[in-house]
Amino acid sequence: MEYDPEIGRKAVGHTADEKDVAAIVSDDTSAQSATGRPKGGLLFRFRELEAIMDRKLGIESEAINRKQEEDKKPVPWIEQLTMALLWASGTMNTSCFATGFLGAEFGLSLKQSILVTIFGSILGGAVTGYCATFGAATGLRQISVSRYSFGWWPNKLIALLNSIQQMGWAAVSCITGGLALTAVSDGHVSLILGIVILAVVALAISLIGLNAILVYERYAWIIFFVIFMIIFGETGRFADNAAPPTATGSTLTGAVLSLLAIVYGSSASWCTMVSDYYVHYPANVSRVKVFLMTSFGISIPTSIGMVAGCVVASALNTKPEWSDAYDEGLGYLIQVMLYPRGFAKFLLTLLVLSGINTNVISIYSAAISFQQLSRPFAQVPRIIWTVFCFVCILALALGGREQLNAYLQNFLSLLGYWCTSYAVILFEEHFIFRKGNFNNYDLEGWNDPARLPVGIGASIAFGLGVISWCMGMDETWYIGPLAKIIGDFGGDVANEFTFVVTALAYVPARYLELKYIGR
């Protein structure tokens, strides 16, 4: 083995057999587990059942295990397009359409809303695109990748935050999809029932595992792309391009910053789970290709949905019937603004499916994150965690169903804050302390606390980032002191402040960690 003084520990190659890795992670299936449970216990029986279902249906009974290079198969170029199409299906939905209305609510003009939306989507997509480059190179899920920065114990907080984040995203999709289903049924299907239906369908697909998800998401985007083009075609002529912004001066600045935080958070929030969908690619796949396809696979479809929302929102003042329908719910608005009515109902029925796309991705990754909270949690089969996430998503969606815009504004902003800290720490660890070389990662020790960093440097930087969020956030329930001084209603500068503070704090903190602890 070769000793690398730059990172203060041994760097090993990818030489272990798959069985050795499985033995490290699968203490849950050993004769006597780390928690002392006997092999014949209830969890062991569940794992046996899951393994049988894996052989029959490919449901991924060992989802969090590192994927060894020798077990990966060459991926044809047509399947590599999934790196973009997966996110197109997951982002081009009614949730993004609803987010597009926030610019007008903040007092921005149509042009301002569109510019902020496109810029924020690209910026957030680039953050996710960078994190995506770790999946194929390491064979690890995203939360496992961050153990090399955050260490064994602090990374458990990241796993928990990611689980909450993905369930929150799925709840937003359930609400918007449920509103559409209620409208298309002319109120015969309640919002509560609509939310339940969307969640159940997504649960069924997520239970099967990655293979089913990749096939489904590879083609689902086509339907929604066509629908949004129809929306542009039928509503574009009503867009109010001439209306000036109602917000001016420093209040306008605050509105732009707040909308930017929301849009950025929408695209950047995928960065904590993006590698989950790249572990099956060979390690030699071009990182530039992964970055570009992921970044634009997220930003372009997100922009399409949000800009459609911006266009329709600009027409609400000149189309009172649209405004009245919007007050009833998003689905009713879609029925009114599209024609003929029968065709509008058909499109709305298809749009209901868009909520399922996001839910499938979110439920799958949330379950994997829960498995990495502790060794006992890893013993619980993924399918059980999937059902648990489904229950939590239902609770969140039903609880927030009456306040969709407030839910979007607060939740999506919060996503961006911690994802900024996360991405900055991964970036600096890789390029400053690992010299941009994956040979400087002890990949066989991904599940061994003694071979991972302690995580002191990341904990300090992340903790200071939390203080930064609180200083710069602009939420309905709290406005930070920095945000408060911008305009009449505040301006969200939490992401910008967090980026600077985390970047400056991590390098010296990690250097001291390596100097005095050595890993």
Short mmCIF file of C-alpha atoms in Angstrom, two decimals:
data_model
loop_
_atom_site.label_atom_id
_atom_site.label_comp_id
_atom_site.label_asym_id
_atom_site.label_seq_id
_atom_site.Cartn_x
_atom_site.Cartn_y
_atom_site.Cartn_z
CA MET A 1 0.00 0.00 0.00
CA GLU A 2 1.10 3.51 -0.75
CA TYR A 3 1.23 6.18 1.96
CA ASP A 4 0.00 9.61 0.96
CA PRO A 5 1.31 12.30 3.35
CA GLU A 6 -1.01 14.89 1.84
CA ILE A 7 -4.07 13.28 3.39
CA GLY A 8 -2.31 11.72 6.35
CA ARG A 9 -3.35 8.11 5.87
CA LYS A 10 -3.09 5.08 3.62
CA ALA A 11 -4.69 5.01 0.22
CA VAL A 12 -5.68 1.60 -1.00
CA GLY A 13 -6.77 0.33 -4.39
CA HIS A 14 -10.01 -1.32 -5.36
CA THR A 15 -8.87 -4.88 -4.70
CA ALA A 16 -11.31 -6.33 -2.20
CA ASP A 17 -13.72 -9.01 -3.31
CA GLU A 18 -17.44 -8.18 -3.33
CA LYS A 19 -17.92 -10.72 -0.53
CA ASP A 20 -15.45 -8.85 1.65
CA VAL A 21 -17.35 -5.61 1.22
CA ALA A 22 -20.64 -7.34 1.86
CA ALA A 23 -19.15 -8.75 5.05
CA ILE A 24 -18.28 -5.22 6.21
CA VAL A 25 -21.68 -3.71 5.59
CA SER A 26 -23.85 -6.74 6.13
CA ASP A 27 -23.28 -7.23 9.82
CA ASP A 28 -27.06 -7.40 9.72
CA THR A 29 -26.96 -10.81 8.03
CA SER A 30 -24.12 -12.34 10.04
CA ALA A 31 -24.67 -15.04 12.65
CA GLN A 32 -24.39 -12.45 15.43
CA SER A 33 -25.01 -8.85 14.37
CA ALA A 34 -23.42 -5.71 15.78
CA THR A 35 -26.51 -5.20 17.89
CA GLY A 36 -26.37 -8.69 19.32
CA ARG A 37 -29.44 -10.00 17.52
CA PRO A 38 -29.28 -13.69 16.59
CA LYS A 39 -29.28 -14.79 13.00
CA GLY A 40 -32.74 -16.21 13.29
CA GLY A 41 -34.32 -12.95 14.48
CA LEU A 42 -37.21 -11.11 12.87
CA LEU A 43 -34.98 -8.67 10.97
CA PHE A 44 -32.93 -11.54 9.60
CA ARG A 45 -36.12 -13.17 8.33
CA PHE A 46 -37.11 -9.90 6.68
CA ARG A 47 -33.69 -9.69 5.03
CA GLU A 48 -34.02 -13.28 3.78
CA LEU A 49 -37.39 -12.42 2.27
CA GLU A 50 -35.92 -9.28 0.69
CA ALA A 51 -33.04 -11.29 -0.77
CA ILE A 52 -35.52 -13.72 -2.34
CA MET A 53 -37.48 -10.82 -3.80
CA ASP A 54 -34.21 -9.37 -5.09
CA ARG A 55 -33.47 -12.56 -7.00
CA LYS A 56 -36.99 -12.68 -8.41
CA LEU A 57 -37.73 -8.98 -9.00
CA GLY A 58 -34.39 -7.16 -8.62
CA ILE A 59 -35.54 -4.98 -5.70
CA GLU A 60 -31.98 -4.32 -4.43
CA SER A 61 -31.67 -6.12 -1.12
CA GLU A 62 -28.17 -4.64 -0.61
CA ALA A 63 -28.88 -1.13 -1.88
CA ILE A 64 -26.26 0.68 0.23
CA ASN A 65 -23.37 -1.66 -0.58
CA ARG A 66 -20.56 -0.24 -2.65
CA LYS A 67 -20.80 -1.34 -6.28
CA GLN A 68 -17.54 -3.04 -7.26
CA GLU A 69 -16.04 -2.13 -10.62
CA GLU A 70 -15.80 -5.73 -11.78
CA ASP A 71 -19.55 -6.14 -11.28
CA LYS A 72 -20.49 -3.13 -13.39
CA LYS A 73 -21.46 -3.65 -17.01
CA PRO A 74 -20.71 -1.30 -19.93
CA VAL A 75 -23.54 1.17 -20.37
CA PRO A 76 -24.53 1.94 -24.00
CA TRP A 77 -24.62 5.61 -24.94
CA ILE A 78 -28.40 5.53 -25.27
CA GLU A 79 -28.66 4.49 -21.63
CA GLN A 80 -26.16 7.14 -20.60
CA LEU A 81 -28.75 9.68 -21.67
CA THR A 82 -30.59 8.63 -18.53
CA MET A 83 -28.19 10.91 -16.64
CA ALA A 84 -30.22 13.79 -18.07
CA LEU A 85 -33.60 12.22 -18.76
CA LEU A 86 -33.99 10.93 -15.21
CA TRP A 87 -33.97 14.48 -13.85
CA ALA A 88 -36.12 15.79 -16.69
CA SER A 89 -38.86 13.42 -15.54
CA GLY A 90 -38.33 14.30 -11.90
CA THR A 91 -38.36 18.09 -12.29
CA MET A 92 -40.74 18.98 -15.14
CA ASN A 93 -43.86 18.82 -13.02
CA THR A 94 -46.71 20.74 -11.41
CA SER A 95 -44.51 21.64 -8.41
CA CYS A 96 -42.14 23.62 -10.62
CA PHE A 97 -45.13 25.16 -12.40
CA ALA A 98 -46.50 26.31 -9.03
CA THR A 99 -43.11 27.73 -8.02
CA GLY A 100 -43.19 29.93 -11.12
CA PHE A 101 -46.05 31.94 -9.60
CA LEU A 102 -43.90 33.16 -6.72
CA GLY A 103 -42.10 35.82 -8.77
CA ALA A 104 -45.34 37.70 -9.42
CA GLU A 105 -46.30 37.34 -5.76
CA PHE A 106 -42.98 38.91 -4.77
CA GLY A 107 -43.71 41.90 -7.03
CA LEU A 108 -41.37 41.07 -9.93
CA SER A 109 -42.13 41.68 -13.58
CA LEU A 110 -42.39 38.79 -16.02
CA LYS A 111 -38.92 39.45 -17.48
CA GLN A 112 -37.35 39.65 -14.03
CA SER A 113 -39.05 36.44 -12.91
CA ILE A 114 -37.87 34.55 -15.99
CA LEU A 115 -34.26 35.75 -15.67
CA VAL A 116 -34.05 34.85 -11.98
CA THR A 117 -35.68 31.47 -12.64
CA ILE A 118 -33.27 30.46 -15.42
CA PHE A 119 -30.16 31.71 -13.59
CA GLY A 120 -31.17 30.09 -10.29
CA SER A 121 -31.97 26.77 -12.01
CA ILE A 122 -28.58 26.65 -13.75
CA LEU A 123 -26.72 27.58 -10.58
CA GLY A 124 -28.50 24.96 -8.48
CA GLY A 125 -28.20 22.38 -11.27
CA ALA A 126 -24.42 22.92 -11.39
CA VAL A 127 -24.16 22.19 -7.66
CA THR A 128 -25.99 18.90 -8.18
CA GLY A 129 -24.00 18.15 -11.33
CA TYR A 130 -20.73 18.38 -9.41
CA CYS A 131 -21.91 16.02 -6.68
CA ALA A 132 -23.07 13.57 -9.36
CA THR A 133 -19.47 13.00 -10.50
CA PHE A 134 -18.74 10.96 -7.36
CA GLY A 135 -21.24 8.17 -8.01
CA ALA A 136 -19.62 6.23 -10.84
CA ALA A 137 -16.05 6.93 -9.66
CA THR A 138 -16.62 5.53 -6.16
CA GLY A 139 -19.53 3.12 -6.63
CA LEU A 140 -21.09 4.67 -3.53
CA ARG A 141 -24.42 6.30 -2.78
CA GLN A 142 -24.26 10.04 -2.14
CA ILE A 143 -24.57 9.83 1.65
CA SER A 144 -21.80 7.22 1.70
CA VAL A 145 -19.60 9.53 -0.40
CA SER A 146 -19.89 12.34 2.14
CA ARG A 147 -18.47 10.09 4.88
CA TYR A 148 -15.04 10.96 3.43
CA SER A 149 -15.64 14.59 4.44
CA PHE A 150 -18.06 14.46 7.36
CA GLY A 151 -16.79 11.23 8.91
CA TRP A 152 -18.82 8.39 10.38
CA TRP A 153 -20.79 10.13 13.12
CA PRO A 154 -21.40 13.67 11.79
CA ASN A 155 -22.50 12.17 8.47
CA LYS A 156 -25.48 10.63 10.22
CA LEU A 157 -26.92 14.13 10.57
CA ILE A 158 -26.49 14.56 6.81
CA ALA A 159 -28.34 11.29 6.23
CA LEU A 160 -31.20 12.44 8.46
CA LEU A 161 -31.41 15.86 6.78
CA ASN A 162 -31.45 14.21 3.37
CA SER A 163 -34.25 11.87 4.39
CA ILE A 164 -36.34 14.79 5.64
CA GLN A 165 -35.55 16.79 2.51
CA GLN A 166 -36.59 14.04 0.10
CA MET A 167 -39.80 13.35 2.00
CA GLY A 168 -40.59 17.08 1.96
CA TRP A 169 -40.08 17.23 -1.80
CA ALA A 170 -42.37 14.26 -2.26
CA ALA A 171 -45.00 15.93 -0.05
CA VAL A 172 -44.92 19.05 -2.26
CA SER A 173 -45.43 16.86 -5.34
CA CYS A 174 -48.30 15.02 -3.68
CA ILE A 175 -50.05 18.32 -2.90
CA THR A 176 -49.71 19.78 -6.40
CA GLY A 177 -50.64 16.47 -8.03
CA GLY A 178 -53.56 16.05 -5.64
CA LEU A 179 -54.85 19.52 -6.52
CA ALA A 180 -54.77 18.57 -10.19
CA LEU A 181 -56.58 15.29 -9.55
CA THR A 182 -59.28 17.09 -7.55
CA ALA A 183 -59.84 19.56 -10.37
CA VAL A 184 -59.96 16.96 -13.14
CA SER A 185 -62.61 15.03 -11.20
CA ASP A 186 -64.65 18.23 -10.69
CA GLY A 187 -64.25 17.86 -6.95
CA HIS A 188 -65.44 14.24 -6.77
CA VAL A 189 -61.95 13.17 -5.71
CA SER A 190 -60.97 15.07 -2.56
CA LEU A 191 -57.52 16.57 -2.17
CA ILE A 192 -56.81 14.08 0.60
CA LEU A 193 -57.70 11.12 -1.63
CA GLY A 194 -55.67 12.60 -4.49
CA ILE A 195 -52.60 12.87 -2.27
CA VAL A 196 -53.02 9.27 -1.14
CA ILE A 197 -53.36 7.98 -4.71
CA LEU A 198 -50.18 9.73 -5.87
CA ALA A 199 -48.19 8.50 -2.91
CA VAL A 200 -49.37 4.89 -3.30
CA VAL A 201 -48.42 4.69 -7.00
CA ALA A 202 -44.97 6.14 -6.30
CA LEU A 203 -44.53 3.68 -3.44
CA ALA A 204 -45.20 0.73 -5.73
CA ILE A 205 -42.50 1.81 -8.22
CA SER A 206 -39.97 2.70 -5.51
CA LEU A 207 -40.36 -0.68 -3.83
CA ILE A 208 -38.99 -2.47 -6.90
CA GLY A 209 -35.74 -0.50 -6.88
CA LEU A 210 -33.29 1.32 -9.12
CA ASN A 211 -33.82 -0.73 -12.28
CA ALA A 212 -37.53 0.02 -12.44
CA ILE A 213 -36.97 3.68 -11.57
CA LEU A 214 -34.41 4.22 -14.35
CA VAL A 215 -36.64 2.61 -16.98
CA TYR A 216 -39.72 4.57 -15.88
CA GLU A 217 -37.98 7.94 -15.59
CA ARG A 218 -36.14 7.53 -18.88
CA TYR A 219 -39.34 8.01 -20.87
CA ALA A 220 -41.82 9.74 -18.55
CA TRP A 221 -40.46 13.23 -19.32
CA ILE A 222 -41.70 13.13 -22.94
CA ILE A 223 -45.34 13.45 -21.88
CA PHE A 224 -44.72 16.45 -19.66
CA PHE A 225 -42.49 18.22 -22.17
CA VAL A 226 -45.33 18.07 -24.72
CA ILE A 227 -47.85 19.31 -22.13
CA PHE A 228 -45.74 22.32 -21.16
CA MET A 229 -45.23 23.20 -24.83
CA ILE A 230 -49.01 23.19 -25.20
CA ILE A 231 -49.30 25.42 -22.12
CA PHE A 232 -46.85 27.89 -23.65
CA GLY A 233 -48.73 27.78 -26.96
CA GLU A 234 -52.16 28.41 -25.44
CA THR A 235 -51.23 30.93 -22.74
CA GLY A 236 -48.21 32.78 -24.11
CA ARG A 237 -50.26 35.40 -25.98
CA PHE A 238 -51.87 36.47 -22.72
CA ALA A 239 -48.58 37.11 -20.94
CA ASP A 240 -48.27 40.65 -19.64
CA ASN A 241 -44.83 41.73 -20.82
CA ALA A 242 -45.42 45.42 -20.26
CA ALA A 243 -46.45 45.43 -16.60
CA PRO A 244 -43.70 46.99 -14.44
CA PRO A 245 -42.63 45.37 -11.17
CA THR A 246 -44.70 46.37 -8.16
CA ALA A 247 -41.58 46.11 -5.99
CA THR A 248 -39.01 48.89 -6.41
CA GLY A 249 -35.65 49.94 -4.99
CA SER A 250 -34.23 47.84 -2.17
CA THR A 251 -37.55 45.99 -1.87
CA LEU A 252 -37.08 44.79 -5.46
CA THR A 253 -33.56 43.67 -4.59
CA GLY A 254 -34.91 41.70 -1.65
CA ALA A 255 -37.59 40.09 -3.84
CA VAL A 256 -35.01 39.01 -6.43
CA LEU A 257 -32.75 37.51 -3.74
CA SER A 258 -35.64 35.64 -2.11
CA LEU A 259 -36.89 34.17 -5.40
CA LEU A 260 -33.32 33.24 -6.35
CA ALA A 261 -32.96 31.34 -3.06
CA ILE A 262 -36.14 29.37 -3.75
CA VAL A 263 -35.30 28.46 -7.34
CA TYR A 264 -31.69 27.64 -6.48
CA GLY A 265 -32.85 25.45 -3.60
CA SER A 266 -35.18 23.58 -5.92
CA SER A 267 -32.31 22.52 -8.22
CA ALA A 268 -29.52 22.21 -5.63
CA SER A 269 -31.59 19.99 -3.33
CA TRP A 270 -30.87 16.95 -5.51
CA CYS A 271 -27.13 17.14 -4.69
CA THR A 272 -27.45 15.06 -1.52
CA MET A 273 -28.81 12.02 -3.36
CA VAL A 274 -27.74 12.37 -7.00
CA SER A 275 -24.99 9.72 -6.85
CA ASP A 276 -27.61 7.15 -5.82
CA TYR A 277 -28.50 6.88 -9.52
CA TYR A 278 -24.97 6.71 -10.94
CA VAL A 279 -23.38 3.82 -9.02
CA HIS A 280 -23.99 1.38 -11.87
CA TYR A 281 -21.92 3.40 -14.36
CA PRO A 282 -18.26 2.38 -14.94
CA ALA A 283 -15.69 4.44 -13.05
CA ASN A 284 -14.08 5.60 -16.32
CA VAL A 285 -17.21 7.40 -17.53
CA SER A 286 -16.37 11.01 -18.38
CA ARG A 287 -16.86 13.23 -15.33
CA VAL A 288 -17.38 16.20 -17.63
CA LYS A 289 -20.20 14.31 -19.35
CA VAL A 290 -21.75 13.42 -16.00
CA PHE A 291 -21.53 17.03 -14.84
CA LEU A 292 -22.98 18.57 -17.98
CA MET A 293 -25.77 16.04 -18.50
CA THR A 294 -26.85 16.26 -14.87
CA SER A 295 -26.59 20.04 -14.61
CA PHE A 296 -28.62 20.73 -17.74
CA GLY A 297 -30.82 17.68 -17.23
CA ILE A 298 -32.00 19.45 -14.08
CA SER A 299 -31.83 23.14 -15.00
CA ILE A 300 -33.51 23.05 -18.43
CA PRO A 301 -36.62 21.02 -17.45
CA THR A 302 -36.92 22.96 -14.17
CA SER A 303 -36.79 26.23 -16.10
CA ILE A 304 -39.43 25.02 -18.56
CA GLY A 305 -41.93 24.29 -15.79
CA MET A 306 -41.16 27.42 -13.76
CA VAL A 307 -41.13 29.80 -16.73
CA ALA A 308 -44.56 28.43 -17.73
CA GLY A 309 -45.71 29.37 -14.23
CA CYS A 310 -44.18 32.85 -14.64
CA VAL A 311 -46.02 33.38 -17.92
CA VAL A 312 -49.41 32.34 -16.56
CA ALA A 313 -48.91 34.32 -13.32
CA SER A 314 -48.26 37.50 -15.33
CA ALA A 315 -51.68 37.14 -16.96
CA LEU A 316 -53.70 36.79 -13.74
CA ASN A 317 -54.24 40.56 -13.45
CA THR A 318 -55.65 40.82 -16.98
CA LYS A 319 -57.56 37.52 -16.93
CA PRO A 320 -59.88 37.66 -13.90
CA GLU A 321 -61.37 34.25 -14.66
CA TRP A 322 -57.88 32.78 -14.40
CA SER A 323 -57.29 34.55 -11.10
CA ASP A 324 -60.57 33.23 -9.68
CA ALA A 325 -59.70 29.70 -10.79
CA TYR A 326 -56.22 29.99 -9.25
CA ASP A 327 -57.80 30.90 -5.94
CA GLU A 328 -59.68 27.59 -6.08
CA GLY A 329 -56.55 25.60 -6.82
CA LEU A 330 -53.83 25.03 -9.40
CA GLY A 331 -55.75 22.26 -11.14
CA TYR A 332 -58.79 24.46 -11.68
CA LEU A 333 -56.58 27.13 -13.23
CA ILE A 334 -55.11 24.64 -15.70
CA GLN A 335 -58.62 23.59 -16.75
CA VAL A 336 -59.68 27.20 -17.34
CA MET A 337 -56.61 28.42 -19.22
CA LEU A 338 -56.44 25.46 -21.65
CA TYR A 339 -59.06 24.65 -24.29
CA PRO A 340 -61.19 22.91 -25.32
CA ARG A 341 -62.33 21.78 -21.86
CA GLY A 342 -62.24 18.07 -22.67
CA PHE A 343 -58.67 18.38 -23.93
CA ALA A 344 -57.74 20.41 -20.82
CA LYS A 345 -59.08 17.63 -18.60
CA PHE A 346 -57.05 15.09 -20.53
CA LEU A 347 -53.83 17.10 -20.11
CA LEU A 348 -54.59 17.66 -16.45
CA THR A 349 -55.01 13.92 -15.98
CA LEU A 350 -51.57 13.36 -17.47
CA LEU A 351 -50.09 16.14 -15.33
CA VAL A 352 -51.22 14.27 -12.25
CA LEU A 353 -48.60 11.67 -13.12
CA SER A 354 -45.83 14.28 -12.89
CA GLY A 355 -46.07 14.21 -9.10
CA ILE A 356 -45.36 10.50 -9.20
CA ASN A 357 -42.03 11.07 -11.00
CA THR A 358 -40.61 13.19 -8.18
CA ASN A 359 -42.03 10.92 -5.50
CA VAL A 360 -40.41 7.82 -6.97
CA ILE A 361 -36.93 9.38 -6.82
CA SER A 362 -37.44 10.95 -3.41
CA ILE A 363 -38.89 7.89 -1.66
CA TYR A 364 -36.11 5.65 -2.99
CA SER A 365 -33.29 7.93 -1.80
CA ALA A 366 -34.93 8.75 1.54
CA ALA A 367 -35.10 5.03 2.33
CA ILE A 368 -31.41 4.57 1.49
CA SER A 369 -30.49 7.52 3.72
CA PHE A 370 -32.42 6.04 6.65
CA GLN A 371 -30.43 2.82 6.25
CA GLN A 372 -27.23 4.80 6.82
CA LEU A 373 -28.28 6.41 10.08
CA SER A 374 -26.90 3.49 12.11
CA ARG A 375 -25.88 -0.14 11.79
CA PRO A 376 -29.15 -1.37 13.34
CA PHE A 377 -31.05 0.78 10.84
CA ALA A 378 -29.04 -0.83 8.03
CA GLN A 379 -30.43 -4.17 9.18
CA VAL A 380 -33.95 -3.01 8.42
CA PRO A 381 -34.75 -3.93 4.79
CA ARG A 382 -34.99 -1.11 2.28
CA ILE A 383 -38.58 -2.00 1.45
CA ILE A 384 -39.60 -1.39 5.09
CA TRP A 385 -37.90 2.00 5.10
CA THR A 386 -39.66 2.75 1.83
CA VAL A 387 -43.03 2.10 3.44
CA PHE A 388 -42.01 4.22 6.45
CA CYS A 389 -41.11 7.13 4.13
CA PHE A 390 -44.45 6.72 2.40
CA VAL A 391 -46.28 7.17 5.72
CA CYS A 392 -44.22 10.26 6.61
CA ILE A 393 -44.85 11.80 3.18
CA LEU A 394 -48.59 11.32 3.59
CA ALA A 395 -48.47 13.06 6.98
CA LEU A 396 -46.47 16.02 5.60
CA ALA A 397 -48.65 16.40 2.50
CA LEU A 398 -51.92 16.20 4.38
CA GLY A 399 -50.69 18.67 6.98
CA GLY A 400 -49.48 21.25 4.43
CA ARG A 401 -52.16 20.83 1.76
CA GLU A 402 -53.96 24.13 2.46
CA GLN A 403 -50.89 26.39 2.28
CA LEU A 404 -49.08 25.33 -0.88
CA ASN A 405 -47.27 28.59 -1.72
CA ALA A 406 -46.15 29.19 1.87
CA TYR A 407 -44.99 25.57 1.95
CA LEU A 408 -43.03 26.02 -1.28
CA GLN A 409 -41.51 29.36 -0.25
CA ASN A 410 -40.25 28.18 3.12
CA PHE A 411 -39.35 24.59 2.35
CA LEU A 412 -37.49 25.15 -0.93
CA SER A 413 -35.44 27.99 0.56
CA LEU A 414 -34.37 25.83 3.49
CA LEU A 415 -33.25 23.10 1.08
CA GLY A 416 -30.70 25.35 -0.56
CA TYR A 417 -29.08 26.48 2.69
CA TRP A 418 -27.67 23.19 3.90
CA CYS A 419 -27.07 21.84 0.39
CA THR A 420 -24.73 24.78 -0.20
CA SER A 421 -22.63 23.85 2.84
CA TYR A 422 -22.68 20.20 1.81
CA ALA A 423 -21.47 20.84 -1.75
CA VAL A 424 -18.75 23.29 -0.68
CA ILE A 425 -17.31 20.80 1.82
CA LEU A 426 -17.29 17.99 -0.76
CA PHE A 427 -15.63 20.27 -3.31
CA GLU A 428 -12.83 21.45 -1.03
CA GLU A 429 -12.19 18.00 0.38
CA HIS A 430 -11.82 16.54 -3.10
CA PHE A 431 -9.68 19.20 -4.75
CA ILE A 432 -7.65 20.55 -1.82
CA PHE A 433 -7.12 17.55 0.45
CA ARG A 434 -7.55 14.64 -2.01
CA LYS A 435 -5.81 16.48 -4.87
CA GLY A 436 -8.74 15.69 -7.18
CA ASN A 437 -7.64 12.04 -7.29
CA PHE A 438 -9.95 9.15 -6.37
CA ASN A 439 -6.91 7.00 -5.61
CA ASN A 440 -6.61 9.11 -2.45
CA TYR A 441 -9.88 7.69 -1.15
CA ASP A 442 -9.82 4.49 0.91
CA LEU A 443 -12.88 3.20 -0.90
CA GLU A 444 -12.77 -0.23 0.71
CA GLY A 445 -13.07 1.44 4.10
CA TRP A 446 -16.29 3.29 3.29
CA ASN A 447 -18.18 1.44 6.04
CA ASP A 448 -15.41 1.30 8.66
CA PRO A 449 -15.36 4.23 11.15
CA ALA A 450 -11.67 3.65 11.91
CA ARG A 451 -10.72 4.23 8.27
CA LEU A 452 -12.79 7.38 7.76
CA PRO A 453 -12.17 10.98 8.86
CA VAL A 454 -13.43 11.92 12.30
CA GLY A 455 -15.35 14.79 10.72
CA ILE A 456 -14.30 17.59 13.06
CA GLY A 457 -13.40 19.95 10.22
CA ALA A 458 -16.69 19.36 8.41
CA SER A 459 -18.67 19.69 11.63
CA ILE A 460 -17.11 23.07 12.41
CA ALA A 461 -17.66 24.39 8.88
CA PHE A 462 -21.20 23.02 8.74
CA GLY A 463 -22.02 24.43 12.18
CA LEU A 464 -20.81 27.88 11.16
CA GLY A 465 -22.91 27.45 8.03
CA VAL A 466 -25.99 26.93 10.19
CA ILE A 467 -25.29 30.25 11.91
CA SER A 468 -24.95 31.81 8.47
CA TRP A 469 -28.36 30.47 7.41
CA CYS A 470 -29.97 32.00 10.46
CA MET A 471 -28.28 35.33 9.79
CA GLY A 472 -29.33 35.56 6.15
CA MET A 473 -32.59 33.63 5.77
CA ASP A 474 -35.87 35.30 4.84
CA GLU A 475 -38.77 33.02 5.75
CA THR A 476 -42.39 33.54 6.70
CA TRP A 477 -41.66 32.46 10.26
CA TYR A 478 -38.24 34.11 10.67
CA ILE A 479 -36.20 36.87 9.03
CA GLY A 480 -32.48 36.95 9.86
CA PRO A 481 -30.72 40.20 10.80
CA LEU A 482 -28.85 40.39 7.48
CA ALA A 483 -31.96 39.65 5.44
CA LYS A 484 -34.04 42.15 7.42
CA ILE A 485 -32.06 45.19 6.27
CA ILE A 486 -32.87 44.58 2.58
CA GLY A 487 -36.08 46.31 1.52
CA ASP A 488 -39.46 46.36 3.21
CA PHE A 489 -39.90 42.60 3.39
CA GLY A 490 -36.31 41.39 3.60
CA GLY A 491 -34.08 39.62 1.10
CA ASP A 492 -32.75 36.08 1.38
CA VAL A 493 -28.92 36.10 1.38
CA ALA A 494 -28.46 32.88 3.36
CA ASN A 495 -26.97 30.88 0.48
CA GLU A 496 -24.43 33.55 -0.43
CA PHE A 497 -23.38 34.06 3.18
CA THR A 498 -23.27 30.32 3.84
CA PHE A 499 -21.10 29.70 0.78
CA VAL A 500 -18.46 32.21 1.92
CA VAL A 501 -18.43 31.17 5.58
CA THR A 502 -18.31 27.41 4.86
CA ALA A 503 -15.57 27.79 2.24
CA LEU A 504 -13.39 29.88 4.54
CA ALA A 505 -13.95 27.71 7.61
CA TYR A 506 -13.48 24.22 6.18
CA VAL A 507 -9.91 24.49 4.90
CA PRO A 508 -8.19 25.47 8.18
CA ALA A 509 -10.48 23.24 10.25
CA ARG A 510 -9.79 20.19 8.07
CA TYR A 511 -6.06 20.97 7.98
CA LEU A 512 -5.92 20.95 11.78
CA GLU A 513 -7.94 17.73 11.87
CA LEU A 514 -5.42 16.03 9.58
CA LYS A 515 -2.46 17.45 11.50
CA TYR A 516 -3.56 16.32 14.96
CA ILE A 517 -5.72 13.27 14.21
CA GLY A 518 -4.20 12.07 10.94
CA ARG A 519 -7.34 11.09 9.05
#
